[in-house]
Amino acid sequence: MNTFKIEVQKTASSRIKDVDWNNLTFGKIFSDHSFIAEFKNGKWEHMRIEPYGPLCISPASPVLHYGLTILEGLKAVRNKNNEALLFRPQDNAKRLSVSAERVCLPSVPEELFMEGLRELIHIDREWIPTAEGASLYIRPFVFATDACIGLRRPEEFMFMIITGPVGKYYSEPLSVKIETAYTRAAKGGVGYSKTGGNYAASLYPAEQANKDGYDQLLWTDGVHHRYIEESGTMNVMFVIDDTLVTPELTDSILAGISRKSVLTLARDWGMKTEERPVEVEEVIETLKNGKMTEAFGVGTAVNIAPIAAISYKDSKRLLPAISTWKTAPKMAAALEGIKRGTTEDKFNWIVKM
Ligand SMILES: *Cc1c(COP(=O)(O)O)cnc(C)c1O
């Protein structure tokens, strides 16, 4: 029995027949329906599923002026038995509430998040691609809708979930630049919250780096640019001296679900792992002396993204050839296998819907 009453209004004409399943691009195709809940008078109400389409909100909504919005990102796949598999969705629900608190948005109860997700995935299950590597990207988000441009804690909000099929993520190994001028997230700031402004602030520096021929930035701390934080919108990991090393979580690093899953798997394999401050100096030094053998980004969108080159102050250093790597390829296969239901889910990460 549902804990929440969700009204369902189905679309009169599905758009699924228009989808070019062989050419799925990221983020432009959306499934037939979306889930919506509204927060008014201190509680979530009017839970519903309706046809995906434009919203009607006040031009004074704080989301439009002050960026009062938070988001999540996860994926669903279909297994051989036609069941939808989700990877650790409760962790996305929990993180949404962590993000919410920092920017004065209401938390979404985990049961509401899961119930809305379950209903939506059920109704649009045909939209989950079956092709190898493809998946249904799921975007839950919360934003302020008060009709008031006063800067104060808002009182009215929407929680929505939209979804859309995405193709196999494939990227050439990345060439990244250690950023020493711009900062993604400050100490005491909102870097640990998946809030809109973080992404707005990262776009221009990333664009500058692209112009200079880099795929992505390696963000450093905002105080002295001395410690590595993240790569683009991924967490970052290094294999140094056969140890898996990643920056320890601080308030300027987003606590990735991929990050913690990779750490868990590596420990389970008996690999040494370290979560600690990683100095830029150490990265350059171990690249030079050959102790760094692998570097990669980890995140839901990419799974594992190998880094082929790291540049610092215009000097570029290459990682060893990817064909010699042991950890990242094994990790990518292990994570994919669990997510797709083809290997044992030893840690009970998968939720079937
Ligand atoms: C979402 C995100 C990540 C990765 O989180 P996952 O839960 O692994 O997808 C890492 N860094 C930033 C800045 C992010 O927004």
CSV table of C-alpha atoms and ligand atoms in Angstrom, one decimal:
chain,number,residue,atom,x,y,z
A,1,MET,CA,0.0,0.0,0.0
A,2,ASN,CA,1.2,3.5,-0.8
A,3,THR,CA,2.1,5.7,2.1
A,4,PHE,CA,1.5,8.7,-0.1
A,5,LYS,CA,-1.5,9.3,-2.3
A,6,ILE,CA,-0.2,9.9,-5.8
A,7,GLU,CA,-2.7,11.1,-8.4
A,8,VAL,CA,-1.9,9.8,-11.9
A,9,GLN,CA,-2.8,11.6,-15.1
A,10,LYS,CA,-1.4,9.8,-18.1
A,11,THR,CA,-0.4,11.3,-21.4
A,12,ALA,CA,-2.9,11.0,-24.2
A,13,SER,CA,-0.2,10.3,-26.7
A,14,SER,CA,3.1,8.8,-25.9
A,15,ARG,CA,6.2,10.3,-27.5
A,16,ILE,CA,8.2,7.1,-27.2
A,17,LYS,CA,7.8,6.2,-30.9
A,18,ASP,CA,9.7,9.4,-31.8
A,19,VAL,CA,12.9,8.4,-30.0
A,20,ASP,CA,15.9,7.5,-32.0
A,21,TRP,CA,17.2,4.8,-29.7
A,22,ASN,CA,20.5,4.4,-31.7
A,23,ASN,CA,21.4,8.1,-31.2
A,24,LEU,CA,20.6,9.0,-27.6
A,25,THR,CA,22.3,12.2,-26.6
A,26,PHE,CA,22.5,13.3,-23.0
A,27,GLY,CA,19.8,15.5,-21.4
A,28,LYS,CA,17.5,16.4,-24.3
A,29,ILE,CA,15.0,13.7,-24.5
A,30,PHE,CA,12.5,13.3,-21.7
A,31,SER,CA,10.1,10.4,-20.9
A,32,ASP,CA,6.3,10.9,-21.1
A,33,HIS,CA,5.7,11.7,-17.4
A,34,SER,CA,7.1,13.6,-14.4
A,35,PHE,CA,6.5,13.4,-10.7
A,36,ILE,CA,5.5,16.5,-8.8
A,37,ALA,CA,4.9,17.3,-5.2
A,38,GLU,CA,4.2,20.8,-3.7
A,39,PHE,CA,5.3,22.1,-0.3
A,40,LYS,CA,2.8,24.5,1.2
A,41,ASN,CA,1.9,25.4,4.8
A,42,GLY,CA,4.8,23.3,6.1
A,43,LYS,CA,4.0,20.1,4.4
A,44,TRP,CA,4.3,18.1,1.2
A,45,GLU,CA,1.0,17.8,-0.7
A,46,HIS,CA,-0.6,17.3,-4.0
A,47,MET,CA,1.6,14.4,-5.1
A,48,ARG,CA,1.0,13.6,-8.7
A,49,ILE,CA,2.3,12.2,-11.9
A,50,GLU,CA,1.4,14.1,-15.0
A,51,PRO,CA,2.5,14.4,-18.6
A,52,TYR,CA,6.0,15.9,-18.9
A,53,GLY,CA,5.7,19.6,-20.0
A,54,PRO,CA,6.3,23.2,-19.2
A,55,LEU,CA,5.7,24.6,-15.7
A,56,CYS,CA,3.8,27.6,-14.6
A,57,ILE,CA,5.5,29.4,-11.7
A,58,SER,CA,5.6,33.0,-10.5
A,59,PRO,CA,8.3,35.3,-12.2
A,60,ALA,CA,9.1,36.3,-8.6
A,61,SER,CA,10.1,32.7,-7.6
A,62,PRO,CA,13.4,32.7,-5.6
A,63,VAL,CA,14.7,29.9,-7.8
A,64,LEU,CA,14.9,32.3,-10.7
A,65,HIS,CA,16.6,35.1,-8.8
A,66,TYR,CA,18.7,33.5,-6.1
A,67,GLY,CA,19.2,30.0,-7.4
A,68,LEU,CA,17.3,28.3,-4.6
A,69,THR,CA,17.4,24.8,-6.1
A,70,ILE,CA,19.0,21.5,-5.5
A,71,LEU,CA,19.3,18.4,-7.6
A,72,GLU,CA,20.2,14.7,-7.7
A,73,GLY,CA,21.2,12.4,-10.5
A,74,LEU,CA,20.9,8.6,-10.8
A,75,LYS,CA,20.2,5.9,-13.4
A,76,ALA,CA,18.0,3.0,-14.0
A,77,VAL,CA,18.7,0.0,-16.2
A,78,ARG,CA,16.5,-2.9,-17.3
A,79,ASN,CA,17.8,-6.4,-16.7
A,80,LYS,CA,17.1,-9.6,-18.7
A,81,ASN,CA,13.8,-10.2,-16.7
A,82,ASN,CA,12.6,-6.7,-17.6
A,83,GLU,CA,13.0,-5.4,-14.1
A,84,ALA,CA,14.2,-1.8,-13.4
A,85,LEU,CA,17.3,-1.7,-11.4
A,86,LEU,CA,18.4,1.3,-9.5
A,87,PHE,CA,21.8,1.8,-7.8
A,88,ARG,CA,21.6,3.0,-4.2
A,89,PRO,CA,18.7,5.3,-4.7
A,90,GLN,CA,18.1,5.8,-0.9
A,91,ASP,CA,21.6,7.4,-0.8
A,92,ASN,CA,20.4,10.0,-3.4
A,93,ALA,CA,17.3,10.6,-1.2
A,94,LYS,CA,19.5,11.2,1.8
A,95,ARG,CA,21.9,13.4,0.0
A,96,LEU,CA,19.0,15.5,-1.3
A,97,SER,CA,18.2,16.4,2.3
A,98,VAL,CA,21.8,17.2,3.1
A,99,SER,CA,21.8,19.5,0.1
A,100,ALA,CA,18.5,21.0,1.1
A,101,GLU,CA,19.5,22.1,4.6
A,102,ARG,CA,22.4,24.2,3.5
A,103,VAL,CA,20.3,26.3,1.1
A,104,CYS,CA,17.1,26.6,3.1
A,105,LEU,CA,15.0,24.2,1.1
A,106,PRO,CA,12.8,21.6,2.8
A,107,SER,CA,14.0,18.0,3.0
A,108,VAL,CA,12.1,15.4,1.1
A,109,PRO,CA,11.2,12.4,3.2
A,110,GLU,CA,13.0,9.3,1.9
A,111,GLU,CA,9.6,7.5,1.6
A,112,LEU,CA,8.2,10.2,-0.6
A,113,PHE,CA,11.3,10.2,-2.7
A,114,MET,CA,11.2,6.5,-3.1
A,115,GLU,CA,7.5,6.3,-3.7
A,116,GLY,CA,7.5,9.0,-6.3
A,117,LEU,CA,10.4,7.4,-8.0
A,118,ARG,CA,8.8,3.9,-7.9
A,119,GLU,CA,5.5,5.2,-9.5
A,120,LEU,CA,7.3,7.2,-12.1
A,121,ILE,CA,9.6,4.4,-13.2
A,122,HIS,CA,6.7,2.0,-13.3
A,123,ILE,CA,4.6,4.3,-15.6
A,124,ASP,CA,7.5,5.1,-17.9
A,125,ARG,CA,9.3,1.7,-17.7
A,126,GLU,CA,9.2,1.3,-21.5
A,127,TRP,CA,11.5,4.3,-21.6
A,128,ILE,CA,14.3,2.4,-19.9
A,129,PRO,CA,16.7,1.5,-22.7
A,130,THR,CA,17.7,-2.1,-23.2
A,131,ALA,CA,20.8,-1.5,-25.3
A,132,GLU,CA,24.1,-2.3,-23.8
A,133,GLY,CA,25.5,0.6,-21.9
A,134,ALA,CA,22.3,2.7,-22.2
A,135,SER,CA,20.2,3.7,-19.2
A,136,LEU,CA,17.4,6.0,-18.0
A,137,TYR,CA,18.8,9.1,-16.4
A,138,ILE,CA,16.8,10.3,-13.4
A,139,ARG,CA,16.8,13.8,-12.3
A,140,PRO,CA,15.1,14.6,-8.9
A,141,PHE,CA,15.1,18.3,-7.9
A,142,VAL,CA,13.6,20.8,-5.4
A,143,PHE,CA,13.2,24.5,-5.9
A,144,ALA,CA,11.5,27.5,-4.3
A,145,THR,CA,8.3,28.8,-5.8
A,146,ASP,CA,7.1,31.6,-3.5
A,147,ALA,CA,5.7,34.6,-5.3
A,148,CYS,CA,8.2,36.9,-3.4
A,149,ILE,CA,11.5,38.4,-4.4
A,150,GLY,CA,12.4,39.2,-0.8
A,151,LEU,CA,15.6,37.4,0.2
A,152,ARG,CA,14.4,35.3,3.1
A,153,ARG,CA,13.7,31.7,3.8
A,154,PRO,CA,11.1,30.7,1.2
A,155,GLU,CA,7.9,28.8,2.2
A,156,GLU,CA,6.7,27.2,-1.0
A,157,PHE,CA,8.5,24.6,-3.0
A,158,MET,CA,8.2,22.0,-5.7
A,159,PHE,CA,9.9,18.6,-5.7
A,160,MET,CA,10.0,17.0,-9.2
A,161,ILE,CA,11.5,14.0,-10.8
A,162,ILE,CA,12.0,13.9,-14.6
A,163,THR,CA,13.7,11.1,-16.5
A,164,GLY,CA,15.1,10.5,-20.0
A,165,PRO,CA,17.0,7.8,-21.8
A,166,VAL,CA,20.7,8.3,-22.3
A,167,GLY,CA,23.2,6.4,-24.4
A,168,LYS,CA,26.4,4.6,-23.4
A,169,TYR,CA,28.7,7.1,-22.0
A,170,TYR,CA,32.0,7.1,-23.8
A,171,SER,CA,34.8,9.5,-23.6
A,172,GLU,CA,38.4,9.5,-24.7
A,173,PRO,CA,40.7,9.5,-21.7
A,174,LEU,CA,40.7,13.0,-20.3
A,175,SER,CA,43.3,15.7,-20.4
A,176,VAL,CA,42.9,17.8,-17.2
A,177,LYS,CA,44.3,21.0,-15.9
A,178,ILE,CA,45.0,21.7,-12.3
A,179,GLU,CA,43.1,25.0,-11.7
A,180,THR,CA,45.0,27.6,-9.8
A,181,ALA,CA,43.0,30.8,-10.4
A,182,TYR,CA,39.3,29.9,-10.2
A,183,THR,CA,37.7,28.0,-7.3
A,184,ARG,CA,34.7,25.6,-7.4
A,185,ALA,CA,33.8,25.7,-3.8
A,186,ALA,CA,35.0,27.7,-0.8
A,187,LYS,CA,35.7,26.5,2.8
A,188,GLY,CA,32.4,27.3,4.6
A,189,GLY,CA,30.6,27.5,1.3
A,190,VAL,CA,28.1,25.2,-0.5
A,191,GLY,CA,30.4,22.8,-2.3
A,192,TYR,CA,29.1,19.7,-0.5
A,193,SER,CA,25.5,20.6,-1.5
A,194,LYS,CA,24.2,19.7,-5.0
A,195,THR,CA,22.8,23.2,-5.4
A,196,GLY,CA,22.5,25.0,-8.7
A,197,GLY,CA,25.0,27.8,-8.1
A,198,ASN,CA,27.9,25.4,-7.9
A,199,TYR,CA,27.3,24.4,-11.5
A,200,ALA,CA,26.7,27.9,-12.6
A,201,ALA,CA,30.0,29.0,-11.1
A,202,SER,CA,32.0,26.1,-12.7
A,203,LEU,CA,30.9,26.7,-16.2
A,204,TYR,CA,33.0,29.7,-17.2
A,205,PRO,CA,36.3,28.3,-15.8
A,206,ALA,CA,35.6,25.0,-17.5
A,207,GLU,CA,34.9,26.8,-20.8
A,208,GLN,CA,38.3,28.7,-20.5
A,209,ALA,CA,40.1,25.4,-20.0
A,210,ASN,CA,38.3,23.9,-23.0
A,211,LYS,CA,39.6,26.8,-25.1
A,212,ASP,CA,43.1,26.0,-24.0
A,213,GLY,CA,42.6,22.4,-25.1
A,214,TYR,CA,41.8,20.7,-21.8
A,215,ASP,CA,38.8,18.5,-21.3
A,216,GLN,CA,38.2,19.3,-17.7
A,217,LEU,CA,39.6,21.0,-14.6
A,218,LEU,CA,41.1,19.5,-11.5
A,219,TRP,CA,39.7,21.8,-8.9
A,220,THR,CA,41.9,22.7,-6.0
A,221,ASP,CA,41.1,24.2,-2.6
A,222,GLY,CA,40.0,27.9,-2.6
A,223,VAL,CA,42.5,29.0,0.1
A,224,HIS,CA,45.9,28.3,-1.4
A,225,HIS,CA,45.1,26.1,-4.4
A,226,ARG,CA,47.4,23.6,-2.7
A,227,TYR,CA,45.1,20.5,-2.4
A,228,ILE,CA,43.2,18.6,-5.0
A,229,GLU,CA,39.4,18.5,-4.6
A,230,GLU,CA,37.5,17.2,-7.6
A,231,SER,CA,37.6,16.9,-11.3
A,232,GLY,CA,34.8,18.7,-13.1
A,233,THR,CA,31.6,17.3,-11.5
A,234,MET,CA,33.3,14.1,-10.6
A,235,ASN,CA,35.2,12.9,-7.5
A,236,VAL,CA,38.8,12.1,-8.4
A,237,MET,CA,41.0,9.1,-7.5
A,238,PHE,CA,44.7,8.2,-8.0
A,239,VAL,CA,46.6,5.0,-7.7
A,240,ILE,CA,49.9,5.9,-6.0
A,241,ASP,CA,52.2,3.1,-4.9
A,242,ASP,CA,49.4,0.5,-5.4
A,243,THR,CA,47.2,2.5,-3.0
A,244,LEU,CA,43.9,4.0,-4.1
A,245,VAL,CA,44.1,7.6,-2.9
A,246,THR,CA,41.3,10.1,-2.9
A,247,PRO,CA,40.8,13.5,-1.2
A,248,GLU,CA,39.0,13.2,2.1
A,249,LEU,CA,35.5,14.7,2.3
A,250,THR,CA,35.3,18.3,3.4
A,251,ASP,CA,32.6,21.0,3.0
A,252,SER,CA,34.0,21.9,-0.4
A,253,ILE,CA,33.8,18.4,-1.8
A,254,LEU,CA,30.6,16.6,-3.0
A,255,ALA,CA,30.2,13.3,-1.3
A,256,GLY,CA,29.7,11.1,-4.4
A,257,ILE,CA,27.9,7.8,-4.2
A,258,SER,CA,30.2,6.4,-6.9
A,259,ARG,CA,33.2,7.5,-4.7
A,260,LYS,CA,32.1,5.6,-1.7
A,261,SER,CA,31.1,2.6,-3.7
A,262,VAL,CA,34.5,2.5,-5.4
A,263,LEU,CA,36.2,2.7,-2.0
A,264,THR,CA,34.1,-0.1,-0.6
A,265,LEU,CA,34.9,-2.4,-3.6
A,266,ALA,CA,38.6,-1.6,-3.5
A,267,ARG,CA,38.7,-2.4,0.2
A,268,ASP,CA,36.7,-5.6,-0.4
A,269,TRP,CA,39.4,-6.6,-3.0
A,270,GLY,CA,42.0,-6.1,-0.3
A,271,MET,CA,43.4,-3.0,-2.0
A,272,LYS,CA,44.8,-0.3,0.3
A,273,THR,CA,42.8,2.9,0.2
A,274,GLU,CA,43.5,6.3,1.7
A,275,GLU,CA,41.1,9.2,2.1
A,276,ARG,CA,43.3,12.2,3.0
A,277,PRO,CA,44.4,15.6,1.8
A,278,VAL,CA,46.1,15.2,-1.6
A,279,GLU,CA,48.6,17.9,-2.4
A,280,VAL,CA,49.1,19.2,-5.9
A,281,GLU,CA,52.8,18.9,-5.1
A,282,GLU,CA,52.4,15.1,-4.5
A,283,VAL,CA,50.5,14.6,-7.7
A,284,ILE,CA,53.2,16.3,-9.7
A,285,GLU,CA,56.0,14.5,-7.8
A,286,THR,CA,54.5,11.0,-8.1
A,287,LEU,CA,53.7,11.6,-11.8
A,288,LYS,CA,57.4,12.5,-12.3
A,289,ASN,CA,58.8,9.6,-10.3
A,290,GLY,CA,56.4,7.1,-11.8
A,291,LYS,CA,54.7,6.2,-8.5
A,292,MET,CA,51.3,7.4,-9.8
A,293,THR,CA,50.1,4.7,-12.1
A,294,GLU,CA,46.5,5.7,-12.6
A,295,ALA,CA,44.1,8.7,-12.2
A,296,PHE,CA,40.4,8.8,-12.9
A,297,GLY,CA,37.2,10.6,-12.2
A,298,VAL,CA,34.2,8.8,-10.7
A,299,GLY,CA,30.5,9.8,-10.9
A,300,THR,CA,27.1,8.5,-11.9
A,301,ALA,CA,27.1,10.0,-15.4
A,302,VAL,CA,30.5,8.6,-16.3
A,303,ASN,CA,31.0,5.6,-14.0
A,304,ILE,CA,34.8,5.7,-14.3
A,305,ALA,CA,36.6,8.3,-16.5
A,306,PRO,CA,40.3,7.6,-17.0
A,307,ILE,CA,42.6,10.6,-17.0
A,308,ALA,CA,45.5,10.4,-19.5
A,309,ALA,CA,47.2,13.7,-18.8
A,310,ILE,CA,47.5,16.2,-16.0
A,311,SER,CA,48.7,19.8,-16.6
A,312,TYR,CA,50.0,22.2,-14.0
A,313,LYS,CA,51.2,25.7,-14.8
A,314,ASP,CA,51.4,24.9,-18.5
A,315,SER,CA,53.5,21.8,-18.0
A,316,LYS,CA,51.8,18.6,-19.1
A,317,ARG,CA,52.5,15.2,-17.6
A,318,LEU,CA,51.2,12.0,-19.1
A,319,LEU,CA,50.0,9.0,-17.0
A,320,PRO,CA,51.3,5.6,-18.0
A,321,ALA,CA,49.5,4.1,-21.0
A,322,ILE,CA,46.0,3.0,-20.0
A,323,SER,CA,46.7,-0.5,-21.3
A,324,THR,CA,48.9,-1.0,-18.3
A,325,TRP,CA,46.3,0.1,-15.8
A,326,LYS,CA,45.0,-2.5,-13.3
A,327,THR,CA,42.5,-0.8,-11.0
A,328,ALA,CA,40.3,1.5,-13.1
A,329,PRO,CA,39.3,-1.0,-15.8
A,330,LYS,CA,38.6,-3.7,-13.2
A,331,MET,CA,36.6,-1.2,-11.1
A,332,ALA,CA,34.6,0.1,-14.1
A,333,ALA,CA,33.6,-3.5,-15.0
A,334,ALA,CA,32.8,-4.4,-11.4
A,335,LEU,CA,30.6,-1.3,-10.9
A,336,GLU,CA,28.9,-1.8,-14.3
A,337,GLY,CA,28.2,-5.4,-13.6
A,338,ILE,CA,26.5,-4.7,-10.3
A,339,LYS,CA,24.5,-1.8,-11.7
A,340,ARG,CA,23.3,-4.0,-14.6
A,341,GLY,CA,22.6,-7.0,-12.5
A,342,THR,CA,25.1,-9.2,-14.2
A,343,THR,CA,27.4,-9.7,-11.3
A,344,GLU,CA,26.7,-10.5,-7.6
A,345,ASP,CA,25.3,-7.6,-5.6
A,346,LYS,CA,27.2,-8.4,-2.5
A,347,PHE,CA,26.5,-5.1,-0.7
A,348,ASN,CA,22.8,-5.0,-1.5
A,349,TRP,CA,23.2,-1.8,-3.5
A,350,ILE,CA,20.5,-2.6,-6.1
A,351,VAL,CA,16.9,-1.7,-5.6
A,352,LYS,CA,14.5,-3.5,-8.1
A,353,MET,CA,11.4,-1.6,-9.1
B,1,LIG,C1,27.1,14.6,-8.4
B,1,LIG,C2,28.5,15.0,-8.2
B,1,LIG,C3,29.6,14.1,-8.0
B,1,LIG,C4,29.4,12.6,-8.2
B,1,LIG,O1,28.4,12.1,-7.3
B,1,LIG,P1,27.8,10.6,-7.7
B,1,LIG,O2,26.8,10.4,-6.5
B,1,LIG,O3,28.9,9.7,-7.7
B,1,LIG,O4,27.1,10.7,-9.0
B,1,LIG,C5,30.8,14.6,-7.7
B,1,LIG,N1,31.1,15.9,-7.7
B,1,LIG,C6,30.1,16.8,-7.9
B,1,LIG,C7,30.5,18.3,-7.8
B,1,LIG,C8,28.8,16.4,-8.2
B,1,LIG,O5,27.9,17.3,-8.4
